[in-house]
mmCIF file of C-alpha atoms in Angstrom:
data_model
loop_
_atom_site.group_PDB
_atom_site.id
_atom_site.type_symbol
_atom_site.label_atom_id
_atom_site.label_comp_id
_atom_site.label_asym_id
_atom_site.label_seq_id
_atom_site.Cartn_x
_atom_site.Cartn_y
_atom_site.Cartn_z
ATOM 1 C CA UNK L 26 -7.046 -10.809 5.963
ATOM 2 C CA UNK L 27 -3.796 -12.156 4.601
ATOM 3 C CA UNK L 28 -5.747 -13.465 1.618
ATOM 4 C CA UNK L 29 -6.863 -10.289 -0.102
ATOM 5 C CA UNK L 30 -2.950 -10.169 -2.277
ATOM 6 C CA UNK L 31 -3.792 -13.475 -3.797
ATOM 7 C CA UNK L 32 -7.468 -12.315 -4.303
ATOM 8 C CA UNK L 33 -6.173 -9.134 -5.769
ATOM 9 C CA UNK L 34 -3.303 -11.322 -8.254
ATOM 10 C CA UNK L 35 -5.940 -13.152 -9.664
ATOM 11 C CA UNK L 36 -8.701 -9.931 -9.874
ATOM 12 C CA UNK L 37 -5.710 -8.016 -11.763
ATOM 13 C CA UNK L 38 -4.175 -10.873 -13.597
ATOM 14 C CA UNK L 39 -5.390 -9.674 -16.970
ATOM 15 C CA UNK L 40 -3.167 -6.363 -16.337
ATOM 16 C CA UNK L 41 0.015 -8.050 -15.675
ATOM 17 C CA UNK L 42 1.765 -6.257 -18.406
ATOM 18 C CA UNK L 43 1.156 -3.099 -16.623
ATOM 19 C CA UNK L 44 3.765 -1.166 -14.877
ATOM 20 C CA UNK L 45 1.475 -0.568 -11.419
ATOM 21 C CA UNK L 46 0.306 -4.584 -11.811
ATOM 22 C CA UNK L 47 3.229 -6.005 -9.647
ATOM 23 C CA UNK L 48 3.752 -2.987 -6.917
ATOM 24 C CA UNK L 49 0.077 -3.365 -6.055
ATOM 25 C CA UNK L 50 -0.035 -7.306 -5.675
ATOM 26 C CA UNK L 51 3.535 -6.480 -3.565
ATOM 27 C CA UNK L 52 1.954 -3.985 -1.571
ATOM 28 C CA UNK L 53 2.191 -6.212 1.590
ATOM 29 C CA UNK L 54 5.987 -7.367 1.416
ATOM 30 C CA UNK L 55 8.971 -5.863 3.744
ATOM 31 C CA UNK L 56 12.096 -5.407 2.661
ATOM 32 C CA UNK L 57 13.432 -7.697 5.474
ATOM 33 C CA UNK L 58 11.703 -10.395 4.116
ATOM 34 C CA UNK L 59 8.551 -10.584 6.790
ATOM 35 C CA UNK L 60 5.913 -9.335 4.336
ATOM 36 C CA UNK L 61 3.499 -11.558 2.459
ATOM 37 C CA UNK L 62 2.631 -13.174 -0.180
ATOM 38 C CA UNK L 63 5.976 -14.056 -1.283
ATOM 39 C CA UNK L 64 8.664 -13.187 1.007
ATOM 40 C CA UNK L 65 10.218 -11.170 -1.036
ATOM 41 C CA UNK L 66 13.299 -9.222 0.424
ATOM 42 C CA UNK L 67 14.815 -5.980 -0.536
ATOM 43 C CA UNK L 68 16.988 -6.946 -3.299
ATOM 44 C CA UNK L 69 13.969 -8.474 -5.112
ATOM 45 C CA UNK L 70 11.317 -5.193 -5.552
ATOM 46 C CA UNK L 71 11.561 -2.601 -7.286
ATOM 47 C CA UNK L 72 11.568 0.802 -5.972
ATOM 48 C CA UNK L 73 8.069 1.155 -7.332
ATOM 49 C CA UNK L 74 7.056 -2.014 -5.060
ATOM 50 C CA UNK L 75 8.687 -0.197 -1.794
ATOM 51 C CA UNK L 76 6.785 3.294 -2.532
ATOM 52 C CA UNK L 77 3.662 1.460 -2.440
ATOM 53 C CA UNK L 78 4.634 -0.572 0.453
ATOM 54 C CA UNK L 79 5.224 3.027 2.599
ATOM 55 C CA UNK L 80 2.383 4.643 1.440
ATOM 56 C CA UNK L 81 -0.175 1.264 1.852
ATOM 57 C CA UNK L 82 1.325 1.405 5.624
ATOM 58 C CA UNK L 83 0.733 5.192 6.349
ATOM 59 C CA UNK L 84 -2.404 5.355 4.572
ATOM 60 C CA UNK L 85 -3.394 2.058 7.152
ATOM 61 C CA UNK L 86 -2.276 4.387 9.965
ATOM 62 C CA UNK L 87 -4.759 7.547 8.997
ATOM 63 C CA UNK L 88 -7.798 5.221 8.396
ATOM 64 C CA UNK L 89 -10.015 4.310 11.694
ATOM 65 C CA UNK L 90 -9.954 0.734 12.192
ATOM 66 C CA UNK L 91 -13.068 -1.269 14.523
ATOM 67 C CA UNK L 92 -9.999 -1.058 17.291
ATOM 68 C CA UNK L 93 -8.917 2.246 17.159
ATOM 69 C CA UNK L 94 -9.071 6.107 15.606
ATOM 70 C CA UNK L 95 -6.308 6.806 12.890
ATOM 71 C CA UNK L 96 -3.958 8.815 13.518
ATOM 72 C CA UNK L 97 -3.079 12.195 12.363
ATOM 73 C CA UNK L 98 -0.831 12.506 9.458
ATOM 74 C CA UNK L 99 2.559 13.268 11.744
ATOM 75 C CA UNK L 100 2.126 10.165 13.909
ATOM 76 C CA UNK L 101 1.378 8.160 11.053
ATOM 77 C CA UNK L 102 4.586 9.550 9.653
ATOM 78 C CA UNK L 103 6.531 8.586 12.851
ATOM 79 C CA UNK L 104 5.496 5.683 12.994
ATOM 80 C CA UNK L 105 6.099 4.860 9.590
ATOM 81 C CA UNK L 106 9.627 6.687 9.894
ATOM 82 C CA UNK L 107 10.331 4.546 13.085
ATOM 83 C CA UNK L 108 9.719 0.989 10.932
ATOM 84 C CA UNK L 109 11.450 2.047 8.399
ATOM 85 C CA UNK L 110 14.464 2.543 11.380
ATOM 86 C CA UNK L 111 13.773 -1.028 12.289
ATOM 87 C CA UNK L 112 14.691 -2.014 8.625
ATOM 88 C CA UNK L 113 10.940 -3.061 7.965
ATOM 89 C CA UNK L 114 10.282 -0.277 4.763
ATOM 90 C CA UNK L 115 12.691 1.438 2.676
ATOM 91 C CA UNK L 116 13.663 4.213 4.150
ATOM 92 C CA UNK L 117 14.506 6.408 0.569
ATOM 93 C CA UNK L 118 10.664 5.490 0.317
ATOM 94 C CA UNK L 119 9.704 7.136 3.401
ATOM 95 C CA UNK L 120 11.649 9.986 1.968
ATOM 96 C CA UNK L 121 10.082 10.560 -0.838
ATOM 97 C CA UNK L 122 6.780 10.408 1.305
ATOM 98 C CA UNK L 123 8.121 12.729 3.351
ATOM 99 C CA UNK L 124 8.570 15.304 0.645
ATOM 100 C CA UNK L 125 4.592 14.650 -0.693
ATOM 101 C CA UNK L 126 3.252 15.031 2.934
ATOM 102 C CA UNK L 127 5.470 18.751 2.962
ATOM 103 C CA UNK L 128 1.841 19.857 0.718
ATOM 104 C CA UNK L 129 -0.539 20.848 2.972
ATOM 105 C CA UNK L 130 -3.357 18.295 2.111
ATOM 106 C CA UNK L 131 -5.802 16.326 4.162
ATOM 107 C CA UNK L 132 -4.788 13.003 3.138
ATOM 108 C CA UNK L 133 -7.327 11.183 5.594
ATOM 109 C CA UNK L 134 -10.099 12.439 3.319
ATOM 110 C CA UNK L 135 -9.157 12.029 -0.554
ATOM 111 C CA UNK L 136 -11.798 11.009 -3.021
ATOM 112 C CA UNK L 137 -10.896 8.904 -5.829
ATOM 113 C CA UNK L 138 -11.546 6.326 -8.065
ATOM 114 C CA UNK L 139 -10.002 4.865 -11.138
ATOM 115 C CA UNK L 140 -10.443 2.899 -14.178
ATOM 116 C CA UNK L 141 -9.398 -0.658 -12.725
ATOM 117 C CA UNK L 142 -11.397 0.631 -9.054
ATOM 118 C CA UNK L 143 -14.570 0.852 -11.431
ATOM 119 C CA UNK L 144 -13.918 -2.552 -13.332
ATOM 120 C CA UNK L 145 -12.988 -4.411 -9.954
ATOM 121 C CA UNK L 146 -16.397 -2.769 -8.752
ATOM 122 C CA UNK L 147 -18.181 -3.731 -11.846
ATOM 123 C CA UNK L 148 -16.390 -7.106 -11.325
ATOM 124 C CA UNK L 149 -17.727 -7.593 -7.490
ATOM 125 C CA UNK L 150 -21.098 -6.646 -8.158
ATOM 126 C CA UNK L 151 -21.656 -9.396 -10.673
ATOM 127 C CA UNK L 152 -20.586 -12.068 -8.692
ATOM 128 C CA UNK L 153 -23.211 -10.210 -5.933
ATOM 129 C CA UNK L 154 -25.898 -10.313 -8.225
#
């Protein structure tokens, strides 16, 4: 499971020069340095990087998973608050998610899909066929 940051640096390497390219291969870091691929610690992302780190982890929470139902959005948001306490994600980052989840939205059942989603799909289903 670990593998799928590599897999997604090389998939995205051609967009390196693109301000979301290094956030999403950092999506799985920790500002205390537990994360993976690289270890990084606090000092060492950008605030970008720690944004996506938070909202990867709640997003994780909402989803249903083969071992258990996700959670609605105000657990999720506890118990991302709560690991941000532990000094696991940035807690301005929580903040600012926070003040998103304040709109009234159902964010356990947004549609979307962009540009690189369609090329990365395009991508995948060569190597399928």
């Amino acid at each position: 499971m670990k593998k799928h940051v590599y897999y997604s640096y090389i998939v995205l390497s051609d967009y390196k020069d693109e301000p979301w390219f290094y956030p999403a291969v950092r999506h799985q870091e920790r500002i205390d340095g537990s994360g993976y691929p690289f270890k990084l610690k606090e000092n060492e992302m950008s605030f970008e990087d720690k944004i996506l780190q938070v909202a990867d982890y709640f997003s994780a929470l909402l989803e249903d998973r083969p071992y258990r139902k996700g959670f609605e959005k105000e657990k999720a948001f506890e118990i991302t608050y709560d690991t941000a306490k532990k000094g696991t994600l940035d807690m301005q980052a929580v903040e600012v998610l926070n003040e998103v989840l304040k709109e009234d939205r159902d964010y356990r059942n947004i549609s979307y899909i962009s540009k690189t989603q369609k090329n990365i799909d395009l991508f995948v289903n060569g190597l399928l066929q």
